Short mmCIF file of C-alpha atoms in Angstrom, two decimals:
data_model
loop_
_atom_site.label_atom_id
_atom_site.label_comp_id
_atom_site.label_asym_id
_atom_site.label_seq_id
_atom_site.Cartn_x
_atom_site.Cartn_y
_atom_site.Cartn_z
CA MET A 19 104.72 2.39 277.44
CA LYS A 20 107.95 1.19 275.74
CA LYS A 21 108.29 1.35 271.79
CA PRO A 22 109.66 -1.93 270.91
CA PHE A 23 106.83 -3.33 273.30
CA PHE A 24 103.81 -1.53 271.43
CA TYR A 25 105.27 -2.12 267.93
CA PHE A 26 105.67 -5.86 268.39
CA VAL A 27 102.27 -6.06 269.90
CA ILE A 28 100.79 -3.84 267.15
CA LEU A 29 102.09 -6.27 264.58
CA VAL A 30 100.81 -9.34 266.30
CA VAL A 31 97.38 -7.97 266.47
CA PHE A 32 97.43 -6.89 262.67
CA ASP A 33 98.87 -9.74 261.03
CA CYS A 34 95.64 -11.39 262.94
CA LEU A 35 93.44 -9.24 261.39
CA VAL A 36 94.88 -9.61 257.61
CA PHE A 37 94.73 -13.45 257.97
CA PHE A 38 91.39 -14.18 259.82
CA ASP A 39 89.48 -10.78 258.78
CA PHE A 40 90.86 -8.99 255.74
CA SER A 41 89.58 -5.91 254.86
CA PRO A 42 90.74 -3.32 252.37
CA PHE A 43 91.09 -0.39 254.87
CA LEU A 44 93.89 -2.44 256.31
CA LEU A 45 95.95 -1.44 253.40
CA LEU A 46 95.40 2.05 254.88
CA VAL A 47 97.03 1.27 257.82
CA ALA A 48 100.06 -0.19 255.95
CA LEU A 49 100.38 2.73 254.35
CA TYR A 50 100.24 4.82 257.72
CA GLY A 51 102.92 2.96 259.55
CA VAL A 52 105.28 3.19 256.25
CA LEU A 53 104.72 7.23 255.54
CA VAL A 54 104.35 8.33 259.40
CA LEU A 55 106.49 5.47 261.60
CA SER A 56 109.11 4.87 259.18
CA LYS A 57 113.00 5.21 260.08
CA ASN A 58 114.05 5.46 256.52
CA LEU A 59 111.17 5.89 254.68
CA LYS A 60 113.26 5.77 251.09
CA LYS A 61 115.00 3.15 252.19
CA THR A 62 111.74 1.42 253.31
CA LEU A 63 110.07 2.36 250.23
CA LEU A 64 112.90 0.53 247.66
CA TRP A 65 112.99 -2.39 250.12
CA LEU A 66 108.95 -2.93 249.77
CA LEU A 67 109.20 -2.56 245.71
CA PHE A 68 112.10 -5.22 245.76
CA LEU A 69 110.05 -7.79 247.76
CA ASN A 70 107.22 -7.06 245.84
CA LEU A 71 108.96 -8.33 242.71
CA PHE A 72 108.86 -11.65 244.55
CA ILE A 73 105.33 -11.84 245.28
CA ALA A 74 104.70 -10.62 241.82
CA LEU A 75 105.73 -14.13 240.54
CA TRP A 76 103.66 -15.85 242.86
CA VAL A 77 100.38 -13.71 242.29
CA GLY A 78 101.32 -14.29 238.27
CA VAL A 79 100.98 -17.95 238.79
CA LEU A 80 97.85 -17.55 240.80
CA TRP A 81 96.22 -15.31 238.17
CA VAL A 82 97.05 -17.54 235.21
CA PHE A 83 96.37 -20.93 236.50
CA GLY A 84 94.03 -20.01 239.56
CA ASP A 85 91.46 -17.92 240.85
CA ARG A 86 92.04 -14.00 239.88
CA GLY A 87 90.02 -12.86 243.34
CA GLU A 88 92.44 -14.61 245.44
CA ALA A 89 95.37 -13.83 243.49
CA ILE A 90 94.15 -9.81 244.22
CA VAL A 91 93.62 -10.85 247.82
CA VAL A 92 97.01 -12.50 248.61
CA LEU A 93 98.99 -9.43 246.95
CA MET A 94 97.01 -7.41 248.91
CA ARG A 95 97.51 -9.53 252.06
CA ALA A 96 101.00 -9.91 251.31
CA ASN A 97 101.65 -6.06 250.92
CA CYS A 98 99.97 -5.46 253.94
CA ILE A 99 102.18 -7.39 256.52
CA ILE A 100 105.42 -6.75 254.54
CA ALA A 101 104.64 -2.85 254.81
CA LEU A 102 103.79 -2.61 258.17
CA SER A 103 107.00 -4.77 259.18
CA LEU A 104 109.01 -2.56 256.97
CA GLY A 105 107.61 0.42 258.58
CA LEU A 106 107.83 -0.13 262.23
CA PHE A 107 111.17 -2.29 262.22
CA PHE A 108 113.47 -1.14 259.44
CA GLY A 109 115.82 0.64 259.64
CA ARG A 110 115.91 0.06 263.88
CA ASP A 111 118.87 -1.21 265.53
CA PHE A 112 119.40 -4.44 266.80
CA LEU A 113 118.66 -3.30 270.59
CA PHE A 114 115.11 -2.06 269.40
CA ILE A 115 114.53 -5.51 268.14
CA ALA A 116 115.99 -7.30 270.66
CA GLN A 117 113.64 -5.55 273.25
CA SER A 118 110.32 -5.90 271.22
CA LEU A 119 111.04 -9.65 271.37
CA GLN A 120 112.11 -10.17 275.02
CA SER A 121 108.90 -10.33 276.51
CA PHE A 122 107.77 -12.77 274.55
CA LEU A 123 110.80 -15.35 274.03
CA PRO A 124 112.77 -17.03 276.30
CA LYS A 125 115.69 -15.32 277.67
CA LYS A 126 118.05 -17.33 275.69
CA MET A 127 116.49 -17.43 272.56
CA ASN A 128 116.32 -13.63 272.60
CA PHE A 129 119.99 -13.53 273.32
CA LEU A 130 120.67 -15.85 270.51
CA ILE A 131 118.91 -13.99 267.65
CA LEU A 132 120.65 -10.52 268.81
CA MET A 133 123.98 -12.06 269.07
CA SER A 134 123.23 -13.39 265.50
CA SER A 135 122.12 -10.53 264.08
CA LYS A 136 125.16 -8.58 265.57
CA MET A 137 127.50 -11.12 264.52
CA MET A 138 126.63 -11.65 260.77
CA SER A 139 127.43 -8.27 259.99
CA GLU A 140 130.87 -8.51 261.66
CA LEU A 141 131.01 -11.63 259.98
CA ARG A 142 130.83 -10.00 256.57
CA VAL A 143 133.33 -7.42 257.27
CA GLU A 144 135.84 -10.30 258.20
CA ILE A 145 135.03 -11.92 255.16
CA GLU A 146 135.72 -9.03 252.64
CA LYS A 147 138.68 -8.06 254.43
CA ALA A 148 140.28 -11.72 254.04
CA LYS A 149 139.24 -12.05 250.53
CA TYR A 150 140.98 -8.38 249.71
CA THR A 151 143.75 -9.66 251.58
CA LEU A 152 144.17 -12.93 249.60
CA LYS A 153 143.44 -11.05 246.33
CA VAL A 154 146.48 -8.68 247.00
CA ARG A 155 148.97 -11.81 248.59
CA THR A 156 148.37 -13.74 245.18
CA CYS A 157 147.52 -11.17 242.65
CA GLY A 158 145.30 -13.57 241.02
CA ARG A 159 148.32 -16.56 240.66
CA GLY A 160 147.47 -20.32 241.52
CA GLY A 161 145.69 -22.70 240.09
CA PHE A 162 142.29 -24.48 241.23
CA ALA A 163 144.55 -26.54 244.23
CA PHE A 164 145.98 -23.22 245.76
CA LEU A 165 142.26 -21.56 245.53
CA CYS A 166 140.89 -24.28 247.33
CA HIS A 167 143.94 -24.56 250.15
CA SER A 168 143.13 -20.50 250.40
CA TYR A 169 139.51 -20.71 251.29
CA GLY A 170 140.57 -23.57 253.45
CA TYR A 171 142.53 -21.35 255.56
CA LEU A 172 140.04 -18.54 255.28
CA ILE A 173 136.99 -20.75 256.52
CA GLY A 174 139.38 -22.17 259.36
CA LYS A 175 140.38 -18.58 260.29
CA ILE A 176 136.62 -17.17 260.44
CA ILE A 177 135.77 -20.53 262.40
CA CYS A 178 138.21 -19.52 265.29
CA LEU A 179 137.42 -15.80 264.91
CA GLY A 180 133.93 -16.49 266.15
CA LEU A 181 134.69 -18.77 268.71
CA GLN A 182 137.31 -15.86 270.20
CA LYS A 183 134.36 -13.17 269.90
CA ALA A 184 132.29 -15.76 271.87
CA GLN A 185 134.48 -16.11 274.64
CA LYS A 186 134.95 -12.43 275.11
CA ILE A 187 131.39 -11.74 274.84
CA GLY A 188 130.71 -14.66 277.40
CA ALA A 189 133.49 -13.26 279.68
CA MET A 190 132.26 -9.87 279.17
CA LEU A 191 128.31 -10.88 280.09
CA GLU A 192 129.14 -12.69 283.13
CA VAL A 193 131.45 -9.67 284.62
CA ARG A 194 128.71 -6.87 283.85
CA GLY A 195 126.24 -9.38 285.62
CA TYR A 196 123.81 -10.38 282.51
CA ASN A 197 120.62 -11.45 283.46
CA GLY A 198 118.98 -11.89 280.61
CA HIS A 199 117.16 -8.69 280.10
CA PHE A 200 118.14 -5.87 277.44
CA TYR A 201 118.37 -2.29 279.35
CA ALA A 202 118.88 0.81 277.13
CA LEU A 203 120.22 4.07 278.52
CA ARG A 204 118.15 6.09 276.50
CA GLU A 205 114.55 3.79 276.20
CA GLU A 206 111.92 5.04 273.47
CA ARG A 207 108.52 5.95 274.62
CA VAL A 208 104.99 5.52 272.36
CA GLU A 209 104.65 8.66 270.81
CA VAL A 210 101.33 10.60 269.93
CA LYS A 211 101.94 9.59 266.30
CA ASP A 212 102.23 5.64 267.57
CA TRP A 213 98.70 5.87 268.88
CA GLY A 214 97.38 7.22 265.35
CA LEU A 215 98.07 3.55 264.09
CA VAL A 216 95.67 2.48 266.62
CA LEU A 217 93.26 4.55 265.62
CA ALA A 218 93.80 3.68 261.92
CA MET A 219 93.56 -0.15 263.37
CA ILE A 220 90.26 0.43 265.00
CA VAL A 221 88.48 2.34 262.09
CA SER A 222 89.36 -0.56 259.72
CA VAL A 223 87.76 -3.15 261.88
CA VAL A 224 84.99 -0.69 262.02
CA CYS A 225 84.66 0.19 258.48
#
């Protein structure tokens, strides 16, 4: 079985268990996903800590103005879903995520998600380059009108580059005979440690 498809199915089933049949033992499943299956453990834990800052605000409101028991359940449920999602997909490339979705989403929607994710990173690079070039050429001179004019030119350039890139990608896909399915030179297969996640889920349900 292919790993992207397997991970997506596992995540959907796990989310359903968290929402409809929550058990504190599901925290152990999420912990297994982070510690054993994570691609980059250090960054995964940092992102989990960062996202918990926002969860803490929500839980704090429930704790003060609502039911404290509900606040604890919300905290555990949110951490379960976020932790397993980060453990399975954080640090993976765009193709891995696209392959996990292509069996469930329409082909065009899956392609748009992949290209949007890919192009956003390239767009950030282009914006940083253009801002640096503008700063070097002007050396901080010019008033507000000049700044608006410069950023107008910058936005126009980015739009033109995006359209040009889209045309190139369209021509490339047509030449290569793209049929809506993504293929990889080396497809990841499910390993023994991945089945351990299924075993952990079964144990958490039984307990």
